[in-house]
Structure formats: C-alpha cells, structure tokens
Amino acid sequence: MLHFIAGGVCAAQGFRAGGIHVGVKTHAAWKKDVALIVSDVDCACAAVYTKNAVKAAHIHVDKRHLADGKARAAVINSGNANACAPMGEENAERVCAAAAKAIGCPAEDIVAASTGVIGQTLNVSVIEAGMPELYSSVSHSPEGSDAAAHAIMTTDTVKKELAVETTIGGRTVRIGGIAKGSGMIHPNMGTMLCFLTTDCAISPEMIKSALLDTVRVSFNRISVDGDTSTNDTCCVLANGLAGNAVITEKGPDYDAFVEALKALCVELAKQMASDGEGATHLITCTVTGAKSEESAEIIAKSVISSTLTKAAIFGADANWGRVLCAMGYSGEDFDPDQVDVAFASAAGSIPVCAKGRGLEFDETKAKQILKEHDVTIAVAMGEGDGSCTCWGCDLTYEYVKINGDYRT
C-alpha cells in the first residue's frame, strides 16, 4: 500500500538537500540558483537523458561518472544551460570537483545538471566560491528539499516536489523527487530536470531498469510546446538505508518499487504540464479502445501536442474537430468512423462526437466545462483494449511573451 507524503528528496532516509543563490542568475539576486542533493552513503544511481542530438555538457560528464552505476550526490544549477557553450564539459567537471571537495568524495561520484539559457559560458567560479556555503546549508529536513526545488527553477511558477511511501520486504521504503520544467517540454527519455532519491536497497542494474520502466509512462507522456530540450535529465539515487533485502532481479519487490516510482513520477509529470509556460489549463487526454497501448499513446500524445487543440482549450472552444484532426496526422492507422470524443472537467462531461460525426450539444455547458483548470479530452477508438493517458497544457498569449524575451 503506497501513499504520498511530504519531504521531497529529503523524505528518504539518509538524504540531505539545499539550495542557495551564488550568482549564476545575475538579474535576480534573491533567486536561488544552485542546488545540492547528498546521500550520507554511496548510492546505486541511474539516469536517462534527452534524445536531442544536441546535448548539454553535463550529460556527457554524467555518462562518464555513472559508468560504474554509483554516485554520492547531485549538483544542479539554473540560469545557464551549459549547452553549446565554451568550455562546457570542463566547467561541468569543475562543478563536480567543487562539490566533491566539499563533501569529501571522488569527483566521479558526483552527477551534475544545468538548466537555463543555451550558448553562454557558465560562470563556474561563482559556483566554486559558493559551494562551501551550499554544502553547509544542506539538511535532512523538508526545508532542505524545498530550497533545492526552488533553486532548479527557471520559468517555473511553482516548485515541483513530492514523495511517496510504500512497504517492500516488510520495510518502509520512501521515494522523493524534485523536478523543474515549464517550457521546452516534449521529452523522449525522462524530463527536463528531475532528481529522485530513495532509501530502497536495489542494485544499479535494477534501478536503471525501474527508471526506464517509469519514464516511459510518466515523463514521456507529457508535452507543453513540442520542443525537446538539450538538457533533459532524470536521475535516481538509491542508498539502501531502508534495510530491505537488496532487489537484484524482477519479482514482487521490484514490482512494488516500480509501482511507487511510477506513482511519484506521474504526479511530477502532471505538475510540469500544469505549469507549462503561460498555461491556464492542464489538459488530460485519455484514449481507450485502441489497437494497442502503443497506438493509444501515439494518438493521445498527438492530441495534447496539437497547437490548434491547445489554442481551443485556451479559448474554452469545444472544437472537437481539432482533436480528430490531430489523431489523423498522428501516423497511426485507425477507423475515424469508430471514434467517440467527449470533454470533461469538474463542471461535468459532454459528448461532442460519436462514430466520427458531430453531435448536437449545449455550447454554454461545453464552455463551462472547458473553463475549468483541469480539462479531460476522452477519446474512445472502438477497435481494441489498448489505452493510454497523456498530459499537456493550453497555448496562451503569455507563452509567446515569455519566449519572445527569454534570453534577455
């Protein structure tokens, strides 16, 4: 039995976190810009990264550092992506070395991540200078996770932080996470930035398998704007302090761990979609009756990624034709004459299309339904038992404003 708890990345035993302002963000001295997550002991560690061919420097460094499947800490800066930047990998290594010196561990046991503007040289010297203060600020308390969650934000309007508790092998196991993501969200690996901690005892091979199983049904099923970032990273550290028998193969204990990890990551993914740049609605698309889960996912993701559908939801316009259009160019083969579509929210539900043809419906009621923050587009395919849910957000004037002057 699992349930959500407070504490974020500090909910699991033996993890400390913190975040401070060191000067990477020069325009806002009150905003935290570097976070540190530290385990009291070495961890099994795994990460997944962006599928974008252009990758941030930290990804190349992390792949080297995680070759042995182990890590001790993660250091993350916001305000500069350290992607396509002069001395990118050198500066990422310097950040890792500074964190390692403060903690007292090898630099190879540090993973790094960056988020912010692409193409500008990372001011690594301010991170190095601020590392002693940052390390002294880390704590096991929820406040430590809160500080770290705020320190990795860029255009996010709210922090993304959550934890879950379950029982594995008779022991209480906790998994916590912080994430950031508001724009450039169309991941195909993990997410913009997400760091997960757990006190579960699990091998490096199994933690990597669990992460891959999880991102497929959580972060890979969201989209804000169709742009896959150069920096997408999702990393999980497992220190084993829960004391359960080490999970070394798939079985009931592994399944229980993955169930909890998925529950956590789905909620974090929804938080990101809901906080899309300029967004006023969280859009959930549920596809049922498809030929397969894979087919349902492709169709659902096409719907929540559709610019016209997103604009219609922004305007509370029940233009279901845009939904069918997005399904049609998804690349999936299906019979449009079998498709039913309905819109739903806390204000009610209204069918708008049956067997591929429009229905007469109350436009006033439809508008009331679509004015709610959380809106569901329910699609029934009538072809099989495949199903999938994906999440997105509406497209607003504010999105263009934010990205029109993002660099300045």
Short mmCIF file of N, CA, C and O in Angstrom, two decimals, residues 23-138:
data_model
loop_
_atom_site.label_atom_id
_atom_site.label_comp_id
_atom_site.label_asym_id
_atom_site.label_seq_id
_atom_site.Cartn_x
_atom_site.Cartn_y
_atom_site.Cartn_z
N GLY A 23 25.06 33.43 -7.80
CA GLY A 23 25.35 34.45 -8.80
C GLY A 23 25.29 33.98 -10.24
O GLY A 23 25.65 34.74 -11.14
N VAL A 24 24.84 32.75 -10.48
CA VAL A 24 24.62 32.32 -11.87
C VAL A 24 23.51 33.16 -12.48
O VAL A 24 23.61 33.62 -13.61
N LYS A 25 22.45 33.37 -11.71
CA LYS A 25 21.38 34.28 -12.12
C LYS A 25 21.77 35.69 -11.69
O LYS A 25 21.67 36.05 -10.53
N THR A 26 22.25 36.47 -12.64
CA THR A 26 22.75 37.81 -12.30
C THR A 26 21.64 38.85 -12.21
O THR A 26 21.82 39.91 -11.61
N HIS A 27 20.48 38.53 -12.79
CA HIS A 27 19.41 39.52 -12.84
C HIS A 27 18.49 39.46 -11.62
O HIS A 27 17.63 40.32 -11.46
N ALA A 28 18.65 38.43 -10.80
CA ALA A 28 17.72 38.25 -9.69
C ALA A 28 18.47 37.68 -8.50
O ALA A 28 18.51 36.47 -8.29
N ALA A 29 19.08 38.55 -7.72
CA ALA A 29 19.94 38.11 -6.61
C ALA A 29 19.17 37.42 -5.50
O ALA A 29 19.77 36.76 -4.65
N TRP A 30 17.84 37.53 -5.50
CA TRP A 30 17.05 36.89 -4.45
C TRP A 30 16.64 35.46 -4.85
O TRP A 30 16.08 34.74 -4.04
N LYS A 31 16.95 35.07 -6.08
CA LYS A 31 16.53 33.75 -6.56
C LYS A 31 17.64 32.72 -6.39
O LYS A 31 18.77 32.94 -6.83
N LYS A 32 17.34 31.62 -5.76
CA LYS A 32 18.31 30.54 -5.62
C LYS A 32 18.67 30.00 -7.00
O LYS A 32 17.81 29.90 -7.88
N ASP A 33 19.95 29.62 -7.18
CA ASP A 33 20.36 29.16 -8.50
C ASP A 33 21.27 27.94 -8.50
O ASP A 33 21.68 27.48 -9.57
N VAL A 34 21.60 27.40 -7.35
CA VAL A 34 22.36 26.15 -7.29
C VAL A 34 21.79 25.27 -6.19
O VAL A 34 21.55 25.74 -5.06
N ALA A 35 21.56 24.00 -6.52
CA ALA A 35 21.03 23.03 -5.57
C ALA A 35 22.00 21.88 -5.38
O ALA A 35 22.78 21.55 -6.29
N LEU A 36 21.97 21.28 -4.20
CA LEU A 36 22.82 20.13 -3.91
C LEU A 36 21.99 19.08 -3.18
O LEU A 36 21.28 19.39 -2.23
N ILE A 37 22.08 17.84 -3.67
CA ILE A 37 21.43 16.69 -3.03
C ILE A 37 22.53 15.71 -2.67
O ILE A 37 23.31 15.30 -3.54
N VAL A 38 22.62 15.32 -1.40
CA VAL A 38 23.72 14.48 -0.92
C VAL A 38 23.17 13.31 -0.12
O VAL A 38 22.29 13.47 0.72
N SER A 39 23.73 12.12 -0.38
CA SER A 39 23.41 10.96 0.44
C SER A 39 24.49 10.77 1.49
O SER A 39 25.67 11.07 1.25
N ASP A 40 24.11 10.27 2.66
CA ASP A 40 25.08 10.01 3.71
C ASP A 40 26.03 8.86 3.33
O ASP A 40 27.12 8.75 3.90
N VAL A 41 25.57 8.01 2.41
CA VAL A 41 26.38 6.87 1.96
C VAL A 41 26.32 6.79 0.44
O VAL A 41 25.50 7.45 -0.20
N ASP A 42 27.18 5.96 -0.13
CA ASP A 42 27.18 5.78 -1.58
C ASP A 42 25.85 5.19 -2.06
O ASP A 42 25.19 4.44 -1.33
N CYS A 43 25.50 5.52 -3.30
CA CYS A 43 24.21 5.09 -3.86
C CYS A 43 24.39 4.32 -5.16
O CYS A 43 25.33 4.59 -5.93
N ALA A 44 23.46 3.42 -5.41
CA ALA A 44 23.25 2.93 -6.77
C ALA A 44 22.57 4.07 -7.51
O ALA A 44 21.68 4.74 -6.96
N CYS A 45 22.99 4.35 -8.73
CA CYS A 45 22.48 5.53 -9.42
C CYS A 45 22.28 5.24 -10.90
O CYS A 45 23.07 4.53 -11.52
N ALA A 46 21.22 5.79 -11.45
CA ALA A 46 20.94 5.66 -12.88
C ALA A 46 20.34 6.96 -13.38
O ALA A 46 19.75 7.72 -12.62
N ALA A 47 20.51 7.21 -14.67
CA ALA A 47 19.95 8.42 -15.26
C ALA A 47 19.57 8.15 -16.71
O ALA A 47 20.14 7.27 -17.36
N VAL A 48 18.61 8.90 -17.19
CA VAL A 48 18.26 8.89 -18.60
C VAL A 48 18.26 10.33 -19.08
O VAL A 48 18.05 11.26 -18.31
N TYR A 49 18.50 10.50 -20.39
CA TYR A 49 18.75 11.83 -20.91
C TYR A 49 17.96 12.10 -22.19
O TYR A 49 17.35 11.22 -22.77
N THR A 50 18.05 13.34 -22.64
CA THR A 50 17.36 13.78 -23.83
C THR A 50 17.76 12.95 -25.06
O THR A 50 18.88 12.46 -25.17
N LYS A 51 16.80 12.84 -26.00
CA LYS A 51 17.09 12.22 -27.29
C LYS A 51 17.53 13.26 -28.32
O LYS A 51 17.83 12.91 -29.45
N ASN A 52 17.54 14.52 -27.91
CA ASN A 52 18.02 15.57 -28.79
C ASN A 52 19.47 15.29 -29.16
O ASN A 52 20.29 14.97 -28.29
N ALA A 53 19.82 15.42 -30.44
CA ALA A 53 21.20 15.18 -30.87
C ALA A 53 22.15 16.20 -30.28
O ALA A 53 23.35 15.93 -30.12
N VAL A 54 21.63 17.39 -29.95
CA VAL A 54 22.43 18.43 -29.31
C VAL A 54 22.23 18.28 -27.80
O VAL A 54 21.13 18.48 -27.30
N LYS A 55 23.29 17.93 -27.11
CA LYS A 55 23.18 17.63 -25.68
C LYS A 55 24.03 18.59 -24.85
O LYS A 55 25.14 18.97 -25.25
N ALA A 56 23.51 18.95 -23.69
CA ALA A 56 24.24 19.82 -22.76
C ALA A 56 25.49 19.11 -22.25
O ALA A 56 25.57 17.87 -22.22
N ALA A 57 26.46 19.90 -21.82
CA ALA A 57 27.76 19.36 -21.40
C ALA A 57 27.62 18.39 -20.23
O ALA A 57 28.33 17.38 -20.16
N HIS A 58 26.71 18.68 -19.30
CA HIS A 58 26.62 17.82 -18.11
C HIS A 58 26.24 16.39 -18.46
O HIS A 58 26.62 15.45 -17.75
N ILE A 59 25.53 16.20 -19.55
CA ILE A 59 25.11 14.85 -19.93
C ILE A 59 26.32 13.98 -20.28
O ILE A 59 26.43 12.83 -19.86
N HIS A 60 27.26 14.55 -21.03
CA HIS A 60 28.47 13.80 -21.38
C HIS A 60 29.29 13.48 -20.13
O HIS A 60 29.83 12.38 -19.99
N VAL A 61 29.35 14.43 -19.22
CA VAL A 61 30.10 14.22 -17.97
C VAL A 61 29.42 13.15 -17.11
O VAL A 61 30.07 12.24 -16.59
N ASP A 62 28.11 13.25 -16.98
CA ASP A 62 27.39 12.31 -16.13
C ASP A 62 27.49 10.88 -16.66
O ASP A 62 27.59 9.92 -15.88
N LYS A 63 27.44 10.73 -17.97
CA LYS A 63 27.56 9.38 -18.53
C LYS A 63 28.89 8.74 -18.14
O LYS A 63 28.95 7.55 -17.84
N ARG A 64 29.95 9.54 -18.11
CA ARG A 64 31.24 9.01 -17.68
C ARG A 64 31.23 8.68 -16.19
O ARG A 64 31.71 7.63 -15.76
N HIS A 65 30.67 9.58 -15.41
CA HIS A 65 30.67 9.40 -13.96
C HIS A 65 29.80 8.22 -13.53
O HIS A 65 30.05 7.60 -12.48
N LEU A 66 28.77 7.91 -14.31
CA LEU A 66 27.85 6.83 -13.93
C LEU A 66 28.17 5.50 -14.61
O LEU A 66 27.36 4.56 -14.55
N ALA A 67 29.33 5.41 -15.20
CA ALA A 67 29.72 4.16 -15.87
C ALA A 67 29.75 3.00 -14.89
O ALA A 67 29.50 1.84 -15.28
N ASP A 68 30.02 3.28 -13.63
CA ASP A 68 30.07 2.23 -12.61
C ASP A 68 28.74 2.05 -11.87
O ASP A 68 28.63 1.23 -10.95
N GLY A 69 27.71 2.86 -12.25
CA GLY A 69 26.40 2.73 -11.62
C GLY A 69 26.32 3.25 -10.21
O GLY A 69 25.39 2.93 -9.47
N LYS A 70 27.29 4.09 -9.82
CA LYS A 70 27.32 4.61 -8.45
C LYS A 70 27.44 6.13 -8.43
O LYS A 70 28.03 6.73 -9.32
N ALA A 71 26.91 6.74 -7.38
CA ALA A 71 27.07 8.17 -7.17
C ALA A 71 26.81 8.48 -5.70
O ALA A 71 26.25 7.67 -4.96
N ARG A 72 27.20 9.67 -5.30
CA ARG A 72 27.01 10.11 -3.91
C ARG A 72 26.13 11.35 -3.83
O ARG A 72 25.41 11.54 -2.85
N ALA A 73 26.18 12.18 -4.87
CA ALA A 73 25.47 13.46 -4.80
C ALA A 73 25.16 13.99 -6.18
O ALA A 73 25.73 13.55 -7.19
N ALA A 74 24.27 14.97 -6.22
CA ALA A 74 23.92 15.66 -7.45
C ALA A 74 23.96 17.16 -7.20
O ALA A 74 23.48 17.63 -6.17
N VAL A 75 24.54 17.90 -8.13
CA VAL A 75 24.60 19.36 -8.04
C VAL A 75 23.97 19.93 -9.31
O VAL A 75 24.29 19.51 -10.41
N ILE A 76 23.05 20.86 -9.13
CA ILE A 76 22.27 21.37 -10.25
C ILE A 76 22.25 22.89 -10.20
O ILE A 76 22.00 23.48 -9.15
N ASN A 77 22.53 23.52 -11.35
CA ASN A 77 22.41 24.98 -11.41
C ASN A 77 21.31 25.37 -12.37
O ASN A 77 21.01 24.68 -13.34
N SER A 78 20.67 26.50 -12.09
CA SER A 78 19.70 27.10 -13.01
C SER A 78 20.25 28.45 -13.46
O SER A 78 21.17 29.00 -12.86
N GLY A 79 19.67 28.96 -14.54
CA GLY A 79 20.11 30.25 -15.06
C GLY A 79 21.07 30.15 -16.22
O GLY A 79 21.29 31.14 -16.93
N ASN A 80 21.65 28.98 -16.43
CA ASN A 80 22.58 28.76 -17.55
C ASN A 80 22.55 27.28 -17.89
O ASN A 80 22.80 26.44 -17.03
N ALA A 81 22.26 26.95 -19.16
CA ALA A 81 22.11 25.55 -19.57
C ALA A 81 23.44 24.84 -19.75
O ALA A 81 23.47 23.61 -19.80
N ASN A 82 24.52 25.59 -19.86
CA ASN A 82 25.83 25.00 -20.16
C ASN A 82 25.72 24.02 -21.32
O ASN A 82 26.25 22.91 -21.30
N ALA A 83 25.00 24.45 -22.36
CA ALA A 83 24.83 23.68 -23.59
C ALA A 83 25.32 24.53 -24.75
O ALA A 83 25.05 25.73 -24.81
N CYS A 84 26.09 23.91 -25.65
CA CYS A 84 26.67 24.64 -26.79
C CYS A 84 27.47 25.85 -26.29
O CYS A 84 27.50 26.90 -26.94
N ALA A 85 28.09 25.69 -25.14
CA ALA A 85 28.80 26.79 -24.50
C ALA A 85 30.31 26.53 -24.50
O ALA A 85 30.74 25.37 -24.45
N PRO A 86 31.12 27.57 -24.56
CA PRO A 86 32.57 27.39 -24.46
C PRO A 86 32.94 26.68 -23.16
O PRO A 86 32.37 26.94 -22.12
N MET A 87 33.89 25.76 -23.25
CA MET A 87 34.41 25.03 -22.09
C MET A 87 33.32 24.33 -21.29
O MET A 87 33.39 24.20 -20.08
N GLY A 88 32.28 23.84 -22.00
CA GLY A 88 31.13 23.25 -21.34
C GLY A 88 31.47 22.07 -20.44
O GLY A 88 31.15 22.07 -19.25
N GLU A 89 32.12 21.06 -21.01
CA GLU A 89 32.44 19.87 -20.21
C GLU A 89 33.48 20.18 -19.13
O GLU A 89 33.41 19.66 -18.02
N GLU A 90 34.44 21.03 -19.46
CA GLU A 90 35.44 21.42 -18.47
C GLU A 90 34.77 22.08 -17.27
O GLU A 90 35.10 21.79 -16.11
N ASN A 91 33.81 22.96 -17.55
CA ASN A 91 33.14 23.65 -16.45
C ASN A 91 32.23 22.71 -15.66
O ASN A 91 32.12 22.83 -14.43
N ALA A 92 31.59 21.76 -16.34
CA ALA A 92 30.77 20.77 -15.63
C ALA A 92 31.64 19.93 -14.71
O ALA A 92 31.25 19.62 -13.57
N GLU A 93 32.83 19.57 -15.17
CA GLU A 93 33.75 18.80 -14.32
C GLU A 93 34.22 19.63 -13.13
O GLU A 93 34.38 19.11 -12.02
N ARG A 94 34.41 20.93 -13.34
CA ARG A 94 34.81 21.80 -12.24
C ARG A 94 33.72 21.91 -11.18
O ARG A 94 34.01 21.93 -9.97
N VAL A 95 32.47 21.94 -11.61
CA VAL A 95 31.36 21.97 -10.66
C VAL A 95 31.35 20.68 -9.84
O VAL A 95 31.19 20.71 -8.61
N CYS A 96 31.54 19.54 -10.52
CA CYS A 96 31.58 18.26 -9.81
C CYS A 96 32.74 18.21 -8.82
O CYS A 96 32.59 17.73 -7.68
N ALA A 97 33.88 18.72 -9.24
CA ALA A 97 35.06 18.71 -8.37
C ALA A 97 34.84 19.58 -7.14
O ALA A 97 35.25 19.23 -6.02
N ALA A 98 34.18 20.71 -7.32
CA ALA A 98 33.91 21.60 -6.18
C ALA A 98 32.97 20.94 -5.18
O ALA A 98 33.17 21.01 -3.96
N ALA A 99 31.93 20.26 -5.70
CA ALA A 99 31.00 19.57 -4.81
C ALA A 99 31.70 18.42 -4.09
O ALA A 99 31.51 18.21 -2.89
N ALA A 100 32.53 17.69 -4.83
CA ALA A 100 33.25 16.55 -4.23
C ALA A 100 34.18 17.00 -3.12
O ALA A 100 34.30 16.34 -2.09
N LYS A 101 34.84 18.12 -3.32
CA LYS A 101 35.76 18.65 -2.31
C LYS A 101 35.00 19.00 -1.03
O LYS A 101 35.45 18.70 0.09
N ALA A 102 33.82 19.61 -1.20
CA ALA A 102 33.03 19.99 -0.02
C ALA A 102 32.51 18.76 0.72
O ALA A 102 32.49 18.71 1.96
N ILE A 103 32.10 17.76 -0.03
CA ILE A 103 31.51 16.55 0.57
C ILE A 103 32.58 15.61 1.11
O ILE A 103 32.39 14.96 2.14
N GLY A 104 33.71 15.55 0.40
CA GLY A 104 34.77 14.63 0.79
C GLY A 104 34.65 13.30 0.08
O GLY A 104 34.76 12.24 0.71
N CYS A 105 34.39 13.33 -1.22
CA CYS A 105 34.25 12.11 -2.01
C CYS A 105 34.89 12.33 -3.37
O CYS A 105 35.21 13.47 -3.73
N PRO A 106 35.12 11.30 -4.18
CA PRO A 106 35.69 11.48 -5.51
C PRO A 106 34.77 12.29 -6.42
O PRO A 106 33.53 12.17 -6.33
N ALA A 107 35.34 13.07 -7.31
CA ALA A 107 34.54 13.87 -8.25
C ALA A 107 33.70 12.98 -9.15
O ALA A 107 32.63 13.39 -9.62
N GLU A 108 34.18 11.76 -9.40
CA GLU A 108 33.46 10.83 -10.26
C GLU A 108 32.16 10.34 -9.62
O GLU A 108 31.33 9.72 -10.29
N ASP A 109 31.99 10.62 -8.33
CA ASP A 109 30.77 10.21 -7.64
C ASP A 109 29.73 11.33 -7.60
O ASP A 109 28.72 11.22 -6.88
N ILE A 110 29.95 12.37 -8.36
CA ILE A 110 29.01 13.49 -8.44
C ILE A 110 28.37 13.51 -9.82
O ILE A 110 29.05 13.35 -10.83
N VAL A 111 27.05 13.70 -9.85
CA VAL A 111 26.38 13.97 -11.12
C VAL A 111 25.97 15.44 -11.13
O VAL A 111 25.67 16.02 -10.07
N ALA A 112 26.00 16.04 -12.30
CA ALA A 112 25.70 17.46 -12.43
C ALA A 112 24.55 17.65 -13.41
O ALA A 112 24.26 16.78 -14.23
N ALA A 113 23.93 18.80 -13.34
CA ALA A 113 22.90 19.17 -14.31
C ALA A 113 22.78 20.68 -14.36
O ALA A 113 23.07 21.37 -13.36
N SER A 114 22.38 21.18 -15.51
CA SER A 114 22.22 22.63 -15.69
C SER A 114 20.93 22.89 -16.45
O SER A 114 20.47 22.07 -17.24
N THR A 115 20.37 24.08 -16.24
CA THR A 115 19.18 24.49 -16.98
C THR A 115 19.17 26.01 -17.09
O THR A 115 19.59 26.71 -16.17
N GLY A 116 18.71 26.51 -18.23
CA GLY A 116 18.69 27.95 -18.44
C GLY A 116 18.97 28.29 -19.89
O GLY A 116 18.60 27.55 -20.81
N VAL A 117 19.66 29.38 -20.11
CA VAL A 117 19.93 29.87 -21.46
C VAL A 117 21.04 29.06 -22.12
O VAL A 117 22.06 28.75 -21.51
N ILE A 118 20.83 28.71 -23.38
CA ILE A 118 21.80 27.93 -24.16
C ILE A 118 22.85 28.86 -24.77
O ILE A 118 22.56 29.99 -25.17
N GLY A 119 24.10 28.36 -24.84
CA GLY A 119 25.14 29.04 -25.63
C GLY A 119 26.00 30.02 -24.87
O GLY A 119 26.94 30.58 -25.45
N GLN A 120 25.72 30.23 -23.60
CA GLN A 120 26.51 31.18 -22.83
C GLN A 120 27.44 30.45 -21.87
O GLN A 120 27.08 29.42 -21.29
N THR A 121 28.63 30.99 -21.69
CA THR A 121 29.62 30.36 -20.81
C THR A 121 29.12 30.35 -19.37
O THR A 121 28.68 31.37 -18.84
N LEU A 122 29.19 29.18 -18.75
CA LEU A 122 28.78 29.06 -17.36
C LEU A 122 29.78 29.76 -16.45
O LEU A 122 30.98 29.54 -16.55
N ASN A 123 29.27 30.60 -15.56
CA ASN A 123 30.13 31.29 -14.60
C ASN A 123 30.46 30.31 -13.47
O ASN A 123 29.87 30.35 -12.38
N VAL A 124 31.39 29.41 -13.76
CA VAL A 124 31.69 28.33 -12.83
C VAL A 124 32.38 28.84 -11.57
O VAL A 124 32.26 28.24 -10.49
N SER A 125 33.05 29.96 -11.66
CA SER A 125 33.79 30.46 -10.49
C SER A 125 32.86 30.83 -9.35
O SER A 125 33.20 30.63 -8.17
N VAL A 126 31.66 31.35 -9.65
CA VAL A 126 30.74 31.70 -8.56
C VAL A 126 30.17 30.44 -7.91
O VAL A 126 29.86 30.43 -6.71
N ILE A 127 30.03 29.38 -8.69
CA ILE A 127 29.57 28.11 -8.12
C ILE A 127 30.65 27.53 -7.22
O ILE A 127 30.37 27.07 -6.09
N GLU A 128 31.90 27.57 -7.67
CA GLU A 128 33.01 27.08 -6.86
C GLU A 128 33.12 27.87 -5.56
O GLU A 128 33.29 27.29 -4.47
N ALA A 129 32.99 29.18 -5.67
CA ALA A 129 33.12 30.03 -4.48
C ALA A 129 31.97 29.80 -3.51
O ALA A 129 32.14 29.89 -2.29
N GLY A 130 30.78 29.50 -4.04
CA GLY A 130 29.62 29.34 -3.18
C GLY A 130 29.40 27.93 -2.66
O GLY A 130 28.53 27.70 -1.81
N MET A 131 30.22 26.97 -3.14
CA MET A 131 29.99 25.57 -2.77
C MET A 131 30.11 25.31 -1.26
O MET A 131 29.29 24.56 -0.70
N PRO A 132 31.10 25.88 -0.56
CA PRO A 132 31.16 25.63 0.89
C PRO A 132 29.88 26.08 1.61
O PRO A 132 29.37 25.37 2.49
N GLU A 133 29.36 27.24 1.25
CA GLU A 133 28.11 27.72 1.85
C GLU A 133 26.95 26.81 1.47
O GLU A 133 26.09 26.48 2.31
N LEU A 134 26.92 26.38 0.21
CA LEU A 134 25.85 25.49 -0.23
C LEU A 134 25.87 24.18 0.55
O LEU A 134 24.84 23.72 1.04
N TYR A 135 27.06 23.60 0.70
CA TYR A 135 27.15 22.33 1.42
C TYR A 135 26.76 22.50 2.89
O TYR A 135 26.11 21.62 3.48
N SER A 136 27.13 23.61 3.47
CA SER A 136 26.78 23.83 4.88
C SER A 136 25.28 24.05 5.06
O SER A 136 24.76 23.90 6.17
N SER A 137 24.58 24.37 3.97
CA SER A 137 23.13 24.63 4.06
C SER A 137 22.30 23.36 3.94
O SER A 137 21.10 23.37 4.27
N VAL A 138 22.87 22.27 3.45
CA VAL A 138 22.06 21.07 3.21
C VAL A 138 21.59 20.47 4.53
O VAL A 138 22.29 20.50 5.54
#
